[in-house]
């Protein structure tokens, strides 16, 4: 059913997480395709995998259903490079997990189109034939075909041949900021919410911001679709499925209860819905999780206190409290009382500081709020004494490079202070912040800083190790994850270039 690989600019036939509405479509193909249509290929079999399917060569009468994606001319090379990297394909590399080959795709109108498809290479294909779970009918989205992954409950390294991106922890991730347009429209329909956008594409075009406040205006408006426990559960599952493909092994997830209680959604509904997904995250996605409850700094101190008291019955589900939203004009000191209550309750503390606000806000977060970690903190570099203290105490900083560029905190990613911060001895990590809005999840941020800043593999591994060291994990689990980074490094020469 396939021919040898040919150097042609053909469309791509995708059959799993790259199909419209699925976890990898939004970041890999969104806005880059001039045409997408249903299609099927013959001579192939589809097997269930850990959150995604595998296609392999099969008998002539076997069929796999999917989508034919035609990238625009200007985006073609970038799309091909993205898909090659996602599938672990390097031309001619014997260790490839997938091979990119030419197939014939049949369209609903009777046309037959030559297209690229990624098929599992040997020996993976042999293992699937011998013991894989065949998807009857060849459609991953049909009925019960998409079964939840049953990944090991105990964190451990993946087999080297199937390793994906560099293992990492994500420590700066707003769950509301993972609301992709596809899910926003689905939840709006489910809950009878009218969005001020006619289509998903129109909503995507609205993802253009001048600064933090213009982003927040859209961010809070879209939260109107989040009404029930099921909504928050679905939101968390959608993030975790994406995070799995980004190499995330541990996630410490922010949520903003005040943004929901202001709309009449109880704190218990928010926490209960998120917890339902997080309780299965290790089993389904191989990701350990923690939950961080944030206070909105542009709300009053009394509102933060009321929120904390409303959340008291659920503190066993919460690891830390945080401080986020519009920074300028809202110093950390304003929230001293609620952070003191959180520390008394045995919770960890973090705070956004030194993003748009001055370095002085970082001092306040340290000395008045007693935080264990600073979120963002790029403006610490304006204060030599502050840098010296952060280095001496090894206070972690959770940087979000793509966010910094989109929100105009940094003019150009190539000018990001990340290398200087590492050189100074700061304990910095790389994260995604609000990835649905800022155009990249955490591994996309790793790739972006590698390319824009010329970071080598050793530096990327330092960032990955920092992410686990800066986490709120227990020492044994942290050590296991650090060993995964070591194993990834050891396997790298036998795998492929990149991450």
Tab-separated table of C-alpha atoms in Angstrom:
chain	number	residue	atom	x	y	z
A	1	UNK	CA	0.000	0.000	0.000
A	2	UNK	CA	3.014	2.270	0.225
A	3	UNK	CA	5.909	3.176	-1.988
A	4	UNK	CA	9.451	4.079	-1.055
A	5	UNK	CA	10.045	7.440	0.546
A	6	UNK	CA	10.132	10.230	-2.023
A	7	UNK	CA	11.330	13.846	-1.647
A	8	UNK	CA	7.947	15.404	-2.513
A	9	UNK	CA	5.814	18.131	-0.927
A	10	UNK	CA	2.804	15.890	-0.420
A	11	UNK	CA	-0.072	16.347	2.021
A	12	UNK	CA	0.018	14.345	5.253
A	13	UNK	CA	-2.407	11.604	6.260
A	14	UNK	CA	-2.859	11.699	10.056
A	15	UNK	CA	-4.857	9.178	12.064
A	16	UNK	CA	-4.492	9.934	15.793
A	17	UNK	CA	-3.654	12.903	17.980
A	18	UNK	CA	-2.955	15.131	14.952
A	19	UNK	CA	-6.553	14.948	13.716
A	20	UNK	CA	-8.665	18.115	14.165
A	21	UNK	CA	-9.831	18.499	17.750
A	22	UNK	CA	-7.174	16.155	19.143
A	23	UNK	CA	-4.334	17.005	21.495
A	24	UNK	CA	-1.496	17.591	19.021
A	25	UNK	CA	-3.464	19.241	16.229
A	26	UNK	CA	-3.716	22.626	17.946
A	27	UNK	CA	-0.002	23.228	18.426
A	28	UNK	CA	1.380	21.301	15.434
A	29	UNK	CA	-1.072	22.111	12.633
A	30	UNK	CA	-3.369	24.920	13.752
A	31	UNK	CA	-3.257	27.794	11.262
A	32	UNK	CA	-0.759	25.986	9.022
A	33	UNK	CA	-3.140	23.951	6.828
A	34	UNK	CA	-4.938	25.269	3.768
A	35	UNK	CA	-7.083	22.143	3.516
A	36	UNK	CA	-8.158	19.349	5.878
A	37	UNK	CA	-10.589	16.607	4.875
A	38	UNK	CA	-11.549	13.100	5.991
A	39	UNK	CA	-9.759	10.293	4.185
A	40	UNK	CA	-8.767	6.657	4.506
A	41	UNK	CA	-5.825	4.538	3.442
A	42	UNK	CA	-5.734	0.859	2.565
A	43	UNK	CA	-3.207	-1.817	3.402
A	44	UNK	CA	-2.709	-0.640	6.987
A	45	UNK	CA	-3.718	-1.725	10.495
A	46	UNK	CA	-4.305	0.510	13.510
A	47	UNK	CA	-3.344	-0.449	17.068
A	48	UNK	CA	-4.185	1.243	20.351
A	49	UNK	CA	-1.329	2.906	22.239
A	50	UNK	CA	-0.679	4.957	25.395
A	51	UNK	CA	-2.894	7.914	24.527
A	52	UNK	CA	-2.356	7.639	20.767
A	53	UNK	CA	-2.598	4.931	18.064
A	54	UNK	CA	0.044	3.147	15.993
A	55	UNK	CA	-0.427	2.390	12.279
A	56	UNK	CA	1.519	-0.411	10.613
A	57	UNK	CA	1.555	-1.968	7.158
A	58	UNK	CA	-1.192	-4.595	6.854
A	59	UNK	CA	-3.102	-6.745	4.374
A	60	UNK	CA	-4.565	-5.089	1.252
A	61	UNK	CA	-8.146	-5.125	2.573
A	62	UNK	CA	-7.275	-3.407	5.892
A	63	UNK	CA	-8.285	0.253	6.231
A	64	UNK	CA	-7.222	3.133	8.493
A	65	UNK	CA	-9.389	6.252	8.761
A	66	UNK	CA	-7.994	9.709	9.398
A	67	UNK	CA	-7.574	13.202	7.990
A	68	UNK	CA	-5.705	14.452	4.941
A	69	UNK	CA	-3.844	17.648	5.867
A	70	UNK	CA	-2.403	19.967	3.215
A	71	UNK	CA	-0.021	22.570	4.691
A	72	UNK	CA	0.300	25.977	3.094
A	73	UNK	CA	3.373	26.560	0.944
A	74	UNK	CA	4.927	28.984	3.425
A	75	UNK	CA	4.460	26.546	6.306
A	76	UNK	CA	5.219	23.262	4.570
A	77	UNK	CA	8.829	22.817	5.660
A	78	UNK	CA	8.038	23.816	9.248
A	79	UNK	CA	5.090	21.402	9.393
A	80	UNK	CA	7.164	18.537	8.017
A	81	UNK	CA	9.947	19.240	10.513
A	82	UNK	CA	7.428	19.400	13.371
A	83	UNK	CA	5.778	16.108	12.417
A	84	UNK	CA	9.109	14.373	11.843
A	85	UNK	CA	10.219	15.455	15.309
A	86	UNK	CA	6.924	14.441	16.922
A	87	UNK	CA	7.075	10.987	15.367
A	88	UNK	CA	10.772	10.513	16.074
A	89	UNK	CA	11.628	10.211	12.391
A	90	UNK	CA	15.043	11.055	10.949
A	91	UNK	CA	15.625	10.165	7.260
A	92	UNK	CA	17.706	7.012	7.037
A	93	UNK	CA	18.147	6.555	10.800
A	94	UNK	CA	18.008	2.846	11.736
A	95	UNK	CA	16.645	3.625	15.220
A	96	UNK	CA	13.495	5.374	13.937
A	97	UNK	CA	10.322	4.564	15.855
A	98	UNK	CA	8.297	5.554	12.769
A	99	UNK	CA	9.022	5.729	9.052
A	100	UNK	CA	7.539	8.401	6.777
A	101	UNK	CA	6.328	6.712	3.588
A	102	UNK	CA	4.059	7.521	0.636
A	103	UNK	CA	0.546	6.110	0.534
A	104	UNK	CA	-2.642	6.528	-1.489
A	105	UNK	CA	-5.411	8.269	0.468
A	106	UNK	CA	-9.028	7.939	-0.656
A	107	UNK	CA	-11.255	11.002	-0.154
A	108	UNK	CA	-15.067	10.984	0.261
A	109	UNK	CA	-15.592	12.495	-3.211
A	110	UNK	CA	-13.783	9.573	-4.861
A	111	UNK	CA	-10.429	11.286	-5.406
A	112	UNK	CA	-7.236	9.381	-4.625
A	113	UNK	CA	-4.382	11.509	-3.318
A	114	UNK	CA	-0.763	10.572	-2.771
A	115	UNK	CA	0.251	11.530	0.772
A	116	UNK	CA	2.843	11.039	3.465
A	117	UNK	CA	1.954	8.783	6.396
A	118	UNK	CA	3.975	7.775	9.453
A	119	UNK	CA	3.978	4.002	9.990
A	120	UNK	CA	5.534	2.182	12.920
A	121	UNK	CA	8.959	0.844	12.009
A	122	UNK	CA	10.333	-2.568	12.867
A	123	UNK	CA	10.723	-3.954	15.513
A	124	UNK	CA	7.804	-1.949	16.966
A	125	UNK	CA	5.506	-3.156	14.186
A	126	UNK	CA	6.460	-6.766	14.943
A	127	UNK	CA	5.646	-6.295	18.631
A	128	UNK	CA	2.262	-4.818	17.733
A	129	UNK	CA	1.429	-7.699	15.408
A	130	UNK	CA	2.392	-10.175	18.101
A	131	UNK	CA	0.641	-8.630	21.077
A	132	UNK	CA	-0.885	-5.243	20.287
A	133	UNK	CA	-4.527	-4.208	20.704
A	134	UNK	CA	-6.013	-3.937	17.228
A	135	UNK	CA	-8.572	-1.158	16.689
A	136	UNK	CA	-11.446	-2.752	14.726
A	137	UNK	CA	-12.429	-0.725	11.702
A	138	UNK	CA	-9.220	1.323	11.815
A	139	UNK	CA	-10.726	4.520	13.263
A	140	UNK	CA	-9.196	5.730	16.539
A	141	UNK	CA	-12.064	8.176	17.100
A	142	UNK	CA	-14.827	5.636	16.573
A	143	UNK	CA	-16.724	4.527	19.647
A	144	UNK	CA	-14.606	2.731	22.226
A	145	UNK	CA	-11.415	2.734	20.186
A	146	UNK	CA	-9.865	5.475	22.318
A	147	UNK	CA	-9.415	3.586	25.552
A	148	UNK	CA	-7.580	5.216	28.454
A	149	UNK	CA	-3.926	4.353	28.735
A	150	UNK	CA	-2.985	2.092	31.631
A	151	UNK	CA	0.520	3.374	32.290
A	152	UNK	CA	2.647	2.183	35.219
A	153	UNK	CA	1.453	3.501	38.584
A	154	UNK	CA	5.096	3.715	39.693
A	155	UNK	CA	7.140	6.379	37.873
A	156	UNK	CA	9.880	4.822	35.803
A	157	UNK	CA	11.796	5.326	32.559
A	158	UNK	CA	10.199	4.358	29.283
A	159	UNK	CA	12.009	1.756	27.163
A	160	UNK	CA	14.806	3.623	25.331
A	161	UNK	CA	13.472	2.768	21.876
A	162	UNK	CA	10.168	4.433	22.703
A	163	UNK	CA	11.455	7.457	24.590
A	164	UNK	CA	9.934	10.726	23.622
A	165	UNK	CA	10.930	14.216	24.701
A	166	UNK	CA	13.260	14.962	27.590
A	167	UNK	CA	11.560	14.033	30.919
A	168	UNK	CA	10.619	17.157	32.832
A	169	UNK	CA	8.367	18.674	35.470
A	170	UNK	CA	6.006	21.521	34.656
A	171	UNK	CA	5.783	23.929	37.590
A	172	UNK	CA	4.121	26.988	36.043
A	173	UNK	CA	0.919	25.957	34.314
A	174	UNK	CA	-2.489	27.606	34.669
A	175	UNK	CA	-5.102	24.952	33.967
A	176	UNK	CA	-7.525	27.586	32.689
A	177	UNK	CA	-4.797	28.602	30.236
A	178	UNK	CA	-4.932	25.173	28.577
A	179	UNK	CA	-8.460	25.765	27.242
A	180	UNK	CA	-8.031	25.193	23.508
A	181	UNK	CA	-10.665	26.609	21.103
A	182	UNK	CA	-11.953	23.129	20.239
A	183	UNK	CA	-12.721	22.338	23.873
A	184	UNK	CA	-14.065	25.843	24.530
A	185	UNK	CA	-16.662	25.407	21.788
A	186	UNK	CA	-17.529	21.881	22.934
A	187	UNK	CA	-18.111	23.052	26.516
A	188	UNK	CA	-20.039	26.097	25.323
A	189	UNK	CA	-22.394	23.838	23.402
A	190	UNK	CA	-22.750	21.449	26.345
A	191	UNK	CA	-23.567	24.254	28.771
A	192	UNK	CA	-25.594	26.506	26.493
A	193	UNK	CA	-23.038	29.327	26.660
A	194	UNK	CA	-22.922	31.786	23.756
A	195	UNK	CA	-19.353	32.678	22.821
A	196	UNK	CA	-18.670	35.999	21.050
A	197	UNK	CA	-16.948	34.111	18.217
A	198	UNK	CA	-18.644	32.325	15.329
A	199	UNK	CA	-15.954	29.707	14.726
A	200	UNK	CA	-12.868	28.167	16.284
A	201	UNK	CA	-10.720	29.953	13.703
A	202	UNK	CA	-12.236	33.302	14.664
A	203	UNK	CA	-11.432	32.582	18.301
A	204	UNK	CA	-7.854	31.630	17.414
A	205	UNK	CA	-7.444	34.954	15.638
A	206	UNK	CA	-8.443	36.662	18.884
A	207	UNK	CA	-5.383	35.125	20.561
A	208	UNK	CA	-3.360	38.262	19.883
A	209	UNK	CA	-2.289	40.329	22.859
A	210	UNK	CA	-0.554	43.622	23.459
A	211	UNK	CA	0.252	42.989	27.127
A	212	UNK	CA	-0.750	41.005	30.194
A	213	UNK	CA	-4.028	42.866	30.697
A	214	UNK	CA	-5.272	42.370	27.125
A	215	UNK	CA	-4.556	38.654	27.510
A	216	UNK	CA	-6.394	38.501	30.840
A	217	UNK	CA	-9.493	40.098	29.320
A	218	UNK	CA	-9.903	37.184	26.874
A	219	UNK	CA	-8.703	34.621	29.412
A	220	UNK	CA	-11.443	35.452	31.909
A	221	UNK	CA	-14.134	35.796	29.236
A	222	UNK	CA	-13.569	32.242	27.967
A	223	UNK	CA	-13.840	30.805	31.478
A	224	UNK	CA	-17.614	31.261	31.152
A	225	UNK	CA	-17.776	27.807	29.530
A	226	UNK	CA	-16.471	26.123	32.703
A	227	UNK	CA	-19.565	25.379	34.798
A	228	UNK	CA	-19.593	21.830	36.186
A	229	UNK	CA	-17.253	19.269	37.729
A	230	UNK	CA	-17.270	17.443	34.396
A	231	UNK	CA	-16.021	20.584	32.648
A	232	UNK	CA	-13.023	20.899	34.959
A	233	UNK	CA	-12.344	17.167	34.699
A	234	UNK	CA	-12.365	17.337	30.896
A	235	UNK	CA	-10.115	20.403	30.939
A	236	UNK	CA	-7.549	18.645	33.126
A	237	UNK	CA	-7.653	15.444	31.058
A	238	UNK	CA	-7.060	17.441	27.869
A	239	UNK	CA	-3.973	19.063	29.397
A	240	UNK	CA	-2.591	15.811	30.793
A	241	UNK	CA	-2.947	14.052	27.439
A	242	UNK	CA	-0.941	16.829	25.784
A	243	UNK	CA	1.570	16.945	28.615
A	244	UNK	CA	2.312	13.245	28.187
A	245	UNK	CA	3.472	13.933	24.636
A	246	UNK	CA	5.590	16.852	25.860
A	247	UNK	CA	7.699	14.698	28.181
A	248	UNK	CA	5.980	15.878	31.374
A	249	UNK	CA	6.400	13.397	34.223
A	250	UNK	CA	5.238	15.688	37.030
A	251	UNK	CA	2.927	18.737	36.913
A	252	UNK	CA	2.161	21.302	39.603
A	253	UNK	CA	-1.006	22.922	38.332
A	254	UNK	CA	-2.369	26.383	39.153
A	255	UNK	CA	-6.094	27.115	39.329
A	256	UNK	CA	-7.939	30.396	39.992
A	257	UNK	CA	-11.008	29.769	42.195
A	258	UNK	CA	-12.053	33.437	42.350
A	259	UNK	CA	-12.474	33.532	38.578
A	260	UNK	CA	-15.099	30.802	38.967
A	261	UNK	CA	-16.797	31.686	42.253
A	262	UNK	CA	-17.459	35.152	40.813
A	263	UNK	CA	-19.615	33.371	38.216
A	264	UNK	CA	-21.457	31.317	40.833
A	265	UNK	CA	-19.333	28.165	40.506
A	266	UNK	CA	-18.497	26.852	44.011
A	267	UNK	CA	-14.902	26.198	45.039
A	268	UNK	CA	-15.805	22.560	45.668
A	269	UNK	CA	-16.966	22.132	42.084
A	270	UNK	CA	-13.652	23.431	40.751
A	271	UNK	CA	-11.455	21.380	43.071
A	272	UNK	CA	-13.629	18.285	42.801
A	273	UNK	CA	-13.568	18.321	39.020
A	274	UNK	CA	-9.820	18.852	38.802
A	275	UNK	CA	-9.126	16.253	41.487
A	276	UNK	CA	-11.146	13.638	39.627
A	277	UNK	CA	-8.768	13.908	36.672
A	278	UNK	CA	-5.602	14.256	38.751
A	279	UNK	CA	-6.473	11.162	40.779
A	280	UNK	CA	-6.084	9.078	37.619
A	281	UNK	CA	-3.192	11.024	36.074
A	282	UNK	CA	-0.478	8.622	37.190
A	283	UNK	CA	-2.335	5.574	35.947
A	284	UNK	CA	-3.623	7.023	32.689
A	285	UNK	CA	-0.779	9.314	31.652
A	286	UNK	CA	2.220	8.399	33.797
A	287	UNK	CA	2.216	11.903	35.339
A	288	UNK	CA	2.300	12.721	39.046
A	289	UNK	CA	0.503	15.933	39.988
A	290	UNK	CA	0.071	18.608	42.641
A	291	UNK	CA	-2.570	21.353	42.827
A	292	UNK	CA	-1.778	25.008	43.610
A	293	UNK	CA	-4.623	27.386	44.507
A	294	UNK	CA	-3.907	30.931	43.324
A	295	UNK	CA	-5.333	34.223	44.544
A	296	UNK	CA	-6.061	36.967	42.021
A	297	UNK	CA	-3.903	39.921	42.972
A	298	UNK	CA	-6.224	42.421	41.275
A	299	UNK	CA	-8.964	41.344	43.708
A	300	UNK	CA	-9.023	42.517	47.323
A	301	UNK	CA	-7.124	40.974	50.209
A	302	UNK	CA	-10.506	40.243	51.830
A	303	UNK	CA	-11.578	38.300	48.740
A	304	UNK	CA	-8.425	36.178	49.023
A	305	UNK	CA	-9.192	35.484	52.695
A	306	UNK	CA	-12.773	34.497	51.858
A	307	UNK	CA	-11.502	32.182	49.131
A	308	UNK	CA	-9.050	30.513	51.487
A	309	UNK	CA	-11.777	29.900	54.075
A	310	UNK	CA	-14.118	28.501	51.408
A	311	UNK	CA	-11.359	26.106	50.359
A	312	UNK	CA	-10.533	24.891	53.889
A	313	UNK	CA	-12.589	21.682	53.532
A	314	UNK	CA	-10.472	20.794	50.495
A	315	UNK	CA	-6.984	21.682	51.717
A	316	UNK	CA	-6.014	18.010	51.686
A	317	UNK	CA	-6.167	18.252	47.874
A	318	UNK	CA	-3.983	21.363	47.705
A	319	UNK	CA	-0.183	21.456	48.001
A	320	UNK	CA	0.426	25.200	47.807
A	321	UNK	CA	-1.109	28.627	47.371
A	322	UNK	CA	-0.002	31.132	44.763
A	323	UNK	CA	-0.531	34.687	43.573
A	324	UNK	CA	-1.253	35.583	39.944
A	325	UNK	CA	-3.126	37.897	37.537
A	326	UNK	CA	-2.352	41.568	36.819
A	327	UNK	CA	0.898	42.374	38.610
A	328	UNK	CA	1.459	46.112	38.158
A	329	UNK	CA	-0.039	48.065	41.042
A	330	UNK	CA	-0.771	44.967	43.105
A	331	UNK	CA	2.279	44.263	45.292
A	332	UNK	CA	2.669	40.937	47.083
A	333	UNK	CA	2.556	42.644	50.499
A	334	UNK	CA	-1.180	43.179	49.989
A	335	UNK	CA	-1.700	39.447	50.606
A	336	UNK	CA	0.476	38.937	53.681
A	337	UNK	CA	-2.415	37.769	55.877
A	338	UNK	CA	-3.750	35.036	53.617
A	339	UNK	CA	-0.245	33.694	52.933
A	340	UNK	CA	0.386	33.554	56.685
A	341	UNK	CA	-2.785	31.460	57.075
A	342	UNK	CA	-1.621	29.154	54.293
A	343	UNK	CA	1.769	28.626	55.928
A	344	UNK	CA	0.050	27.903	59.266
A	345	UNK	CA	-2.039	25.267	57.468
A	346	UNK	CA	1.161	23.585	56.274
A	347	UNK	CA	0.904	24.650	52.643
A	348	UNK	CA	3.780	25.639	50.401
A	349	UNK	CA	3.751	29.151	48.931
A	350	UNK	CA	4.594	30.543	45.491
A	351	UNK	CA	3.920	33.899	43.833
A	352	UNK	CA	4.139	35.567	40.444
A	353	UNK	CA	6.631	38.386	40.868
A	354	UNK	CA	9.080	40.270	38.677
A	355	UNK	CA	7.237	39.601	35.404
A	356	UNK	CA	5.787	43.019	34.562
A	357	UNK	CA	6.249	44.240	38.126
A	358	UNK	CA	9.597	45.436	39.517
A	359	UNK	CA	12.337	43.453	41.214
A	360	UNK	CA	11.043	44.906	44.484
A	361	UNK	CA	8.002	42.655	44.188
A	362	UNK	CA	10.326	39.643	44.323
A	363	UNK	CA	11.789	40.950	47.592
A	364	UNK	CA	8.264	41.299	48.994
A	365	UNK	CA	7.311	37.788	47.907
A	366	UNK	CA	10.363	36.402	49.691
A	367	UNK	CA	10.293	38.478	52.871
A	368	UNK	CA	6.592	39.169	53.427
A	369	UNK	CA	4.827	36.214	51.826
A	370	UNK	CA	7.554	33.703	52.671
A	371	UNK	CA	7.381	31.980	49.299
A	372	UNK	CA	9.236	28.797	48.440
A	373	UNK	CA	9.368	29.599	44.723
A	374	UNK	CA	9.098	32.644	42.448
A	375	UNK	CA	6.968	32.403	39.305
A	376	UNK	CA	8.524	34.327	36.385
A	377	UNK	CA	11.054	36.556	38.181
A	378	UNK	CA	12.890	37.677	35.036
A	379	UNK	CA	13.244	41.217	36.386
A	380	UNK	CA	15.380	39.999	39.258
A	381	UNK	CA	18.267	40.585	36.862
A	382	UNK	CA	17.804	44.328	37.422
A	383	UNK	CA	18.939	43.953	41.058
A	384	UNK	CA	22.379	42.459	41.745
A	385	UNK	CA	21.686	42.043	45.468
A	386	UNK	CA	18.493	40.152	44.705
A	387	UNK	CA	20.270	37.844	42.271
A	388	UNK	CA	22.936	37.141	44.894
A	389	UNK	CA	20.275	36.217	47.430
A	390	UNK	CA	18.325	34.007	45.026
A	391	UNK	CA	21.542	32.197	44.115
A	392	UNK	CA	22.651	31.788	47.729
A	393	UNK	CA	19.266	30.416	48.824
A	394	UNK	CA	18.651	28.556	45.539
A	395	UNK	CA	15.118	29.909	45.326
A	396	UNK	CA	13.596	28.419	42.158
A	397	UNK	CA	12.354	30.671	39.355
A	398	UNK	CA	9.721	29.234	37.000
A	399	UNK	CA	10.373	30.968	33.680
A	400	UNK	CA	7.907	30.959	30.765
A	401	UNK	CA	9.834	32.090	27.655
A	402	UNK	CA	7.104	31.995	24.987
A	403	UNK	CA	4.703	33.711	27.373
A	404	UNK	CA	7.266	36.453	28.001
A	405	UNK	CA	7.441	37.196	24.281
A	406	UNK	CA	3.681	37.054	23.649
A	407	UNK	CA	2.982	39.399	26.582
A	408	UNK	CA	5.796	41.794	25.576
A	409	UNK	CA	7.769	41.203	28.770
A	410	UNK	CA	10.681	40.370	26.431
A	411	UNK	CA	10.822	41.885	22.939
A	412	UNK	CA	12.518	38.936	21.268
A	413	UNK	CA	13.120	35.371	22.422
A	414	UNK	CA	16.731	35.709	21.278
A	415	UNK	CA	17.122	38.431	23.929
A	416	UNK	CA	15.675	36.367	26.777
A	417	UNK	CA	17.811	36.504	29.956
A	418	UNK	CA	17.610	32.723	30.494
A	419	UNK	CA	21.290	32.074	29.583
A	420	UNK	CA	22.471	34.919	31.807
A	421	UNK	CA	20.322	33.616	34.647
A	422	UNK	CA	21.850	30.161	34.313
A	423	UNK	CA	25.341	31.638	34.159
A	424	UNK	CA	24.623	33.571	37.358
A	425	UNK	CA	23.828	30.322	39.157
A	426	UNK	CA	20.065	30.855	39.476
A	427	UNK	CA	17.853	27.779	39.810
A	428	UNK	CA	15.644	28.388	36.773
A	429	UNK	CA	13.112	26.154	35.060
A	430	UNK	CA	11.252	26.384	31.737
A	431	UNK	CA	7.457	26.144	31.625
A	432	UNK	CA	4.484	26.985	29.392
A	433	UNK	CA	2.265	29.285	31.557
A	434	UNK	CA	-0.959	29.444	29.455
A	435	UNK	CA	-0.058	27.272	26.458
A	436	UNK	CA	-3.381	27.397	24.607
A	437	UNK	CA	-2.997	31.173	24.350
A	438	UNK	CA	0.760	31.510	23.927
A	439	UNK	CA	1.365	29.020	21.132
A	440	UNK	CA	3.363	26.313	22.865
A	441	UNK	CA	3.330	23.666	25.579
A	442	UNK	CA	6.359	22.986	27.741
A	443	UNK	CA	8.478	20.976	25.293
A	444	UNK	CA	7.690	23.572	22.640
A	445	UNK	CA	9.253	26.104	25.026
A	446	UNK	CA	12.328	23.864	25.386
A	447	UNK	CA	12.643	23.614	21.612
A	448	UNK	CA	12.112	27.353	21.164
A	449	UNK	CA	14.815	28.388	23.638
A	450	UNK	CA	17.222	25.819	22.232
A	451	UNK	CA	16.833	27.285	18.764
A	452	UNK	CA	16.600	30.986	19.689
A	453	UNK	CA	19.305	31.005	22.360
A	454	UNK	CA	21.609	28.299	21.000
A	455	UNK	CA	21.354	26.133	24.110
A	456	UNK	CA	23.157	22.812	23.928
A	457	UNK	CA	21.832	19.436	25.057
A	458	UNK	CA	23.643	19.602	28.383
A	459	UNK	CA	21.938	22.907	29.202
A	460	UNK	CA	18.520	21.504	28.338
A	461	UNK	CA	19.177	18.573	30.647
A	462	UNK	CA	20.165	21.043	33.378
A	463	UNK	CA	16.805	22.758	32.913
A	464	UNK	CA	15.015	19.411	33.102
A	465	UNK	CA	16.871	18.452	36.285
A	466	UNK	CA	16.145	21.881	37.744
A	467	UNK	CA	12.433	21.318	37.167
A	468	UNK	CA	12.430	18.259	39.414
A	469	UNK	CA	14.723	19.871	41.995
A	470	UNK	CA	12.407	22.891	42.196
A	471	UNK	CA	9.265	20.775	42.587
A	472	UNK	CA	7.334	19.931	45.748
A	473	UNK	CA	7.961	16.204	45.286
A	474	UNK	CA	9.211	13.964	48.064
A	475	UNK	CA	12.899	13.102	47.855
A	476	UNK	CA	12.454	9.494	46.708
A	477	UNK	CA	10.161	10.411	43.811
A	478	UNK	CA	12.372	13.340	42.845
A	479	UNK	CA	15.366	10.998	42.743
A	480	UNK	CA	13.496	8.556	40.480
A	481	UNK	CA	12.645	11.302	38.021
A	482	UNK	CA	16.219	12.590	38.021
A	483	UNK	CA	17.326	9.078	37.121
A	484	UNK	CA	14.950	9.241	34.147
A	485	UNK	CA	16.786	12.329	32.906
A	486	UNK	CA	20.060	10.439	33.312
A	487	UNK	CA	18.618	7.486	31.382
A	488	UNK	CA	17.446	9.802	28.609
A	489	UNK	CA	20.956	11.236	28.366
A	490	UNK	CA	22.502	7.773	28.252
A	491	UNK	CA	20.120	6.684	25.491
A	492	UNK	CA	20.469	9.859	23.422
A	493	UNK	CA	23.332	8.741	21.122
A	494	UNK	CA	21.390	5.623	20.166
A	495	UNK	CA	18.128	7.458	19.583
A	496	UNK	CA	18.136	10.499	17.369
A	497	UNK	CA	19.091	14.153	17.361
A	498	UNK	CA	16.758	16.519	19.192
A	499	UNK	CA	14.224	15.959	21.899
